[in-house]
Amino acid sequence: RSFTLLSSLLVLAPTPLRLLVLLCSSAMGSEMVMVDQVPFAPEITVTKPLSLLGYGVTDIEIHFLQIKYNAIGVYMEKEIIQHLADWKGKKGSELAEDDVFFDAVVSASVEKYLRIVVIKEIKGSQYGVQLESAVRDRLAAIDKYEEEEEEALEKVTEFFQKKYFKKDSLITFHFPAASHTAEISFVTEGKEAAKVKVENPNVAEMIQKWYLGGTRSASPTTVKSLADNLGTMLAQ
């Protein structure tokens, strides 16, 4: 629990304090996973211990210049392997290209938690519009974008509307094992944490798929990392 607290403090800490916390965590025998200079704990506890099974960044390339927006950590129960037995023996490179595999990851009834740490400052409204567009398009493609989904998605978009994503701000998505819902939180320096709950199961699922949707994911590096790690676990 103390290590989880350290990792949470680390997100908003100034650089000298980050270094101190990193030294403390190293002395405790645990190593942070660094994603573009952003530290992620190898394990956190939400309602139960969850392991860091994938990580990466969201980025775009403009005139051969890579601009990184967010660092991502994907935490899940290791028991997810029990839901992926059909892919036993597959290599990570194969899994990364297999959207049916990632559909199984998303639908698996295990607790999942995404930590998104801001690298490049943007307006929250920009992030909200990206999320809204991605979720709406996915739902429309399978004919599941009805009035209930529209209302749930508008609530999420409004949640981000007036926020500003300073560097090191933290967005989290919690997907409980017991229900098809999502809880989104936003924390930035100098302000209280804000939260919103997504009750609509179709919207909650497509938010998962925005980051964990295989070849259509917002972060190919995260999908590759998750595929490699799950492939290694499936080979054991």
Coordinates of C-alpha atoms in Angstrom, one line a residue:
R1 CA 0.0 0.0 0.0
S2 CA 2.8 2.4 0.8
F3 CA 4.4 1.7 -2.6
T4 CA 1.1 2.5 -4.3
L5 CA 1.0 5.9 -2.4
L6 CA 4.5 6.6 -3.5
S7 CA 3.6 6.0 -7.2
S8 CA 0.5 8.2 -6.9
L9 CA 2.5 11.1 -5.3
L10 CA 5.1 10.7 -8.0
V11 CA 2.8 11.7 -10.8
L12 CA 2.4 15.3 -9.5
A13 CA 5.7 15.7 -7.7
P14 CA 8.4 18.2 -8.9
T15 CA 11.5 16.7 -10.4
P16 CA 13.7 16.7 -7.2
L17 CA 11.0 15.0 -5.3
R18 CA 10.6 12.5 -8.1
L19 CA 14.2 11.6 -7.9
L20 CA 13.9 11.1 -4.1
V21 CA 10.8 8.9 -4.4
L22 CA 12.6 6.8 -7.1
L23 CA 15.5 6.3 -4.8
C24 CA 13.2 5.3 -2.0
S25 CA 11.3 2.9 -4.2
S26 CA 14.6 1.4 -5.4
A27 CA 15.7 0.9 -1.8
M28 CA 12.4 -0.9 -1.1
G29 CA 13.3 -3.5 -3.8
S30 CA 10.8 -2.3 -6.4
E31 CA 11.7 -0.7 -9.7
M32 CA 9.6 1.8 -11.5
V33 CA 9.0 1.2 -15.2
M34 CA 10.0 4.4 -17.1
V35 CA 7.9 5.4 -20.1
D36 CA 9.4 8.4 -21.8
Q37 CA 10.7 9.6 -18.4
V38 CA 7.3 9.0 -16.7
P39 CA 7.5 6.4 -13.9
F40 CA 4.9 3.7 -13.5
A41 CA 4.8 1.3 -10.5
P42 CA 5.0 -2.4 -11.5
E43 CA 2.0 -3.1 -9.3
I44 CA -0.8 -1.0 -7.9
T45 CA -3.8 -1.8 -5.7
V46 CA -7.3 -0.6 -6.6
T47 CA -9.7 -3.1 -5.1
K48 CA -7.0 -5.8 -5.5
P49 CA -3.4 -6.0 -6.7
L50 CA -3.1 -5.2 -10.4
S51 CA 0.1 -5.7 -12.5
L52 CA 1.5 -3.4 -15.1
L53 CA 1.0 -5.6 -18.2
G54 CA 1.4 -2.9 -20.9
Y55 CA 2.7 0.6 -21.4
G56 CA 3.4 3.1 -24.2
V57 CA 2.6 6.5 -25.5
T58 CA 0.2 8.4 -27.7
D59 CA 1.9 10.5 -30.3
I60 CA 1.7 12.0 -33.8
E61 CA 4.4 12.6 -36.4
I62 CA 4.5 16.0 -38.1
H63 CA 7.2 16.6 -40.7
F64 CA 9.3 13.7 -39.3
L65 CA 9.1 15.1 -35.8
Q66 CA 7.5 12.9 -33.2
I67 CA 5.3 14.7 -30.7
K68 CA 4.3 12.7 -27.6
Y69 CA 1.1 13.6 -25.8
N70 CA 0.6 11.0 -23.1
A71 CA 2.4 8.1 -21.3
I72 CA 0.1 5.1 -20.7
G73 CA 0.2 2.3 -18.2
V74 CA -2.2 -0.7 -18.4
Y75 CA -2.9 -2.5 -15.2
M76 CA -4.8 -5.8 -15.0
E77 CA -5.3 -8.8 -12.9
K78 CA -2.9 -11.5 -13.9
E79 CA -5.9 -13.9 -14.0
I80 CA -6.7 -12.5 -17.4
I81 CA -4.6 -15.3 -18.8
Q82 CA -7.4 -17.7 -17.9
H83 CA -9.6 -15.9 -20.4
L84 CA -7.0 -16.1 -23.2
A85 CA -6.3 -19.8 -23.4
D86 CA -7.2 -20.0 -27.1
W87 CA -4.1 -18.0 -27.9
K88 CA -1.6 -20.1 -25.9
G89 CA 1.7 -20.4 -27.7
K90 CA 1.2 -17.4 -29.9
K91 CA 4.0 -14.8 -30.2
G92 CA 3.5 -11.2 -29.2
S93 CA 4.0 -10.1 -32.8
E94 CA 1.1 -12.3 -33.8
L95 CA -1.1 -11.1 -30.9
A96 CA -0.5 -7.5 -31.7
E97 CA -2.1 -7.9 -35.1
D98 CA -5.0 -10.0 -33.8
D99 CA -8.1 -7.8 -33.1
V100 CA -10.1 -10.8 -31.9
F101 CA -7.5 -11.4 -29.2
F102 CA -7.9 -7.8 -28.0
D103 CA -11.7 -8.2 -28.1
A104 CA -11.2 -11.0 -25.6
V105 CA -8.9 -8.9 -23.5
V106 CA -11.5 -6.1 -23.3
S107 CA -14.4 -8.5 -22.6
A108 CA -12.5 -10.5 -20.0
S109 CA -14.3 -10.1 -16.6
V110 CA -11.2 -9.0 -14.7
E111 CA -10.4 -5.6 -13.1
K112 CA -8.5 -3.2 -15.4
Y113 CA -7.0 0.2 -14.7
L114 CA -5.4 2.7 -17.1
R115 CA -3.1 5.5 -16.0
I116 CA -2.6 8.2 -18.5
V117 CA 0.0 10.8 -17.7
V118 CA 0.2 14.0 -19.7
I119 CA 3.5 14.7 -21.4
K120 CA 2.4 17.6 -23.7
E121 CA 0.0 20.2 -22.4
I122 CA -3.4 20.4 -24.2
K123 CA -6.9 21.6 -23.4
G124 CA -9.2 19.0 -21.9
S125 CA -11.8 19.8 -24.5
Q126 CA -9.3 18.5 -27.2
Y127 CA -8.9 15.2 -25.4
G128 CA -12.6 14.9 -24.8
V129 CA -13.4 15.4 -28.5
Q130 CA -10.8 12.8 -29.5
L131 CA -12.4 10.3 -27.1
E132 CA -15.9 11.2 -28.2
S133 CA -15.1 10.8 -31.9
A134 CA -13.4 7.4 -31.4
V135 CA -16.1 5.9 -29.2
R136 CA -19.0 7.2 -31.4
D137 CA -17.4 5.9 -34.6
R138 CA -16.8 2.5 -33.0
L139 CA -20.4 2.3 -31.8
A140 CA -21.9 3.5 -35.0
A141 CA -19.9 0.9 -37.0
I142 CA -21.7 -1.9 -35.1
D143 CA -25.1 -0.1 -35.0
K144 CA -25.1 0.5 -31.2
Y145 CA -25.1 4.3 -31.1
E146 CA -28.5 5.1 -29.7
E147 CA -29.9 7.9 -27.5
E148 CA -28.6 6.3 -24.3
E149 CA -25.1 6.0 -25.7
E150 CA -25.2 9.6 -27.0
E151 CA -26.2 10.9 -23.5
A152 CA -23.5 8.9 -21.7
L153 CA -20.8 10.0 -24.2
E154 CA -21.9 13.7 -23.9
K155 CA -21.5 13.4 -20.1
V156 CA -17.9 12.2 -20.5
T157 CA -17.2 15.0 -23.1
E158 CA -18.6 17.6 -20.7
F159 CA -16.4 16.2 -17.9
F160 CA -13.3 17.2 -19.8
Q161 CA -14.6 20.4 -21.4
K162 CA -13.2 23.0 -19.0
K163 CA -10.2 21.2 -17.8
Y164 CA -6.6 21.9 -18.7
F165 CA -4.1 19.1 -19.1
K166 CA -0.9 20.5 -17.6
K167 CA 2.2 18.4 -17.9
D168 CA 2.1 15.5 -15.4
S169 CA -1.6 15.7 -15.0
L170 CA -3.2 12.2 -14.5
I171 CA -6.2 10.7 -16.1
T172 CA -7.3 7.3 -14.9
F173 CA -9.9 4.8 -16.2
H174 CA -11.1 2.1 -13.8
F175 CA -13.0 -0.9 -15.3
P176 CA -14.4 -3.1 -12.5
A177 CA -14.5 -6.8 -13.0
A178 CA -18.0 -7.1 -11.6
S179 CA -19.8 -4.5 -13.8
H180 CA -19.7 -3.2 -17.4
T181 CA -19.1 0.4 -16.3
A182 CA -16.1 2.8 -16.1
E183 CA -15.0 5.4 -13.7
I184 CA -12.8 8.3 -15.0
S185 CA -10.8 10.5 -12.8
F186 CA -8.7 13.6 -13.5
V187 CA -6.0 15.0 -11.2
T188 CA -3.8 18.0 -11.8
E189 CA -1.5 20.0 -9.6
G190 CA -3.3 22.5 -7.3
K191 CA -6.8 21.1 -7.8
E192 CA -9.0 18.5 -6.2
A193 CA -9.5 15.2 -8.1
A194 CA -12.6 15.1 -10.3
K195 CA -14.5 12.0 -11.2
V196 CA -17.3 10.9 -13.5
K197 CA -18.9 7.4 -13.9
V198 CA -19.9 5.8 -17.2
E199 CA -23.0 3.7 -16.6
N200 CA -23.6 2.7 -20.2
P201 CA -21.9 -0.6 -20.9
N202 CA -21.5 0.0 -24.6
V203 CA -19.7 3.3 -24.0
A204 CA -17.6 1.8 -21.3
E205 CA -16.5 -1.0 -23.6
M206 CA -15.6 1.3 -26.4
I207 CA -13.5 3.6 -24.1
Q208 CA -11.5 0.4 -23.3
K209 CA -11.2 -0.3 -27.0
W210 CA -9.9 3.2 -27.6
Y211 CA -6.7 2.2 -25.8
L212 CA -6.9 -1.6 -26.0
G213 CA -8.5 -2.1 -29.4
G214 CA -5.7 -3.9 -31.2
T215 CA -4.8 -2.4 -34.6
R216 CA -7.3 0.5 -34.1
S217 CA -5.9 1.5 -30.7
A218 CA -4.9 5.1 -30.0
S219 CA -1.5 3.8 -28.9
P220 CA 0.2 1.1 -31.1
T221 CA 3.2 1.1 -28.7
T222 CA 0.9 0.2 -25.8
V223 CA -0.8 -2.6 -27.8
K224 CA 2.6 -4.0 -28.8
S225 CA 3.8 -4.0 -25.2
L226 CA 0.6 -5.6 -23.9
A227 CA 0.8 -8.3 -26.6
D228 CA 4.4 -9.1 -25.9
N229 CA 3.8 -9.4 -22.1
L230 CA 0.6 -11.4 -22.5
G231 CA 2.3 -13.6 -25.1
T232 CA 5.1 -14.3 -22.6
M233 CA 2.6 -15.2 -19.9
L234 CA 0.7 -17.5 -22.2
A235 CA 3.9 -19.3 -23.1
Q236 CA 4.6 -20.3 -19.4

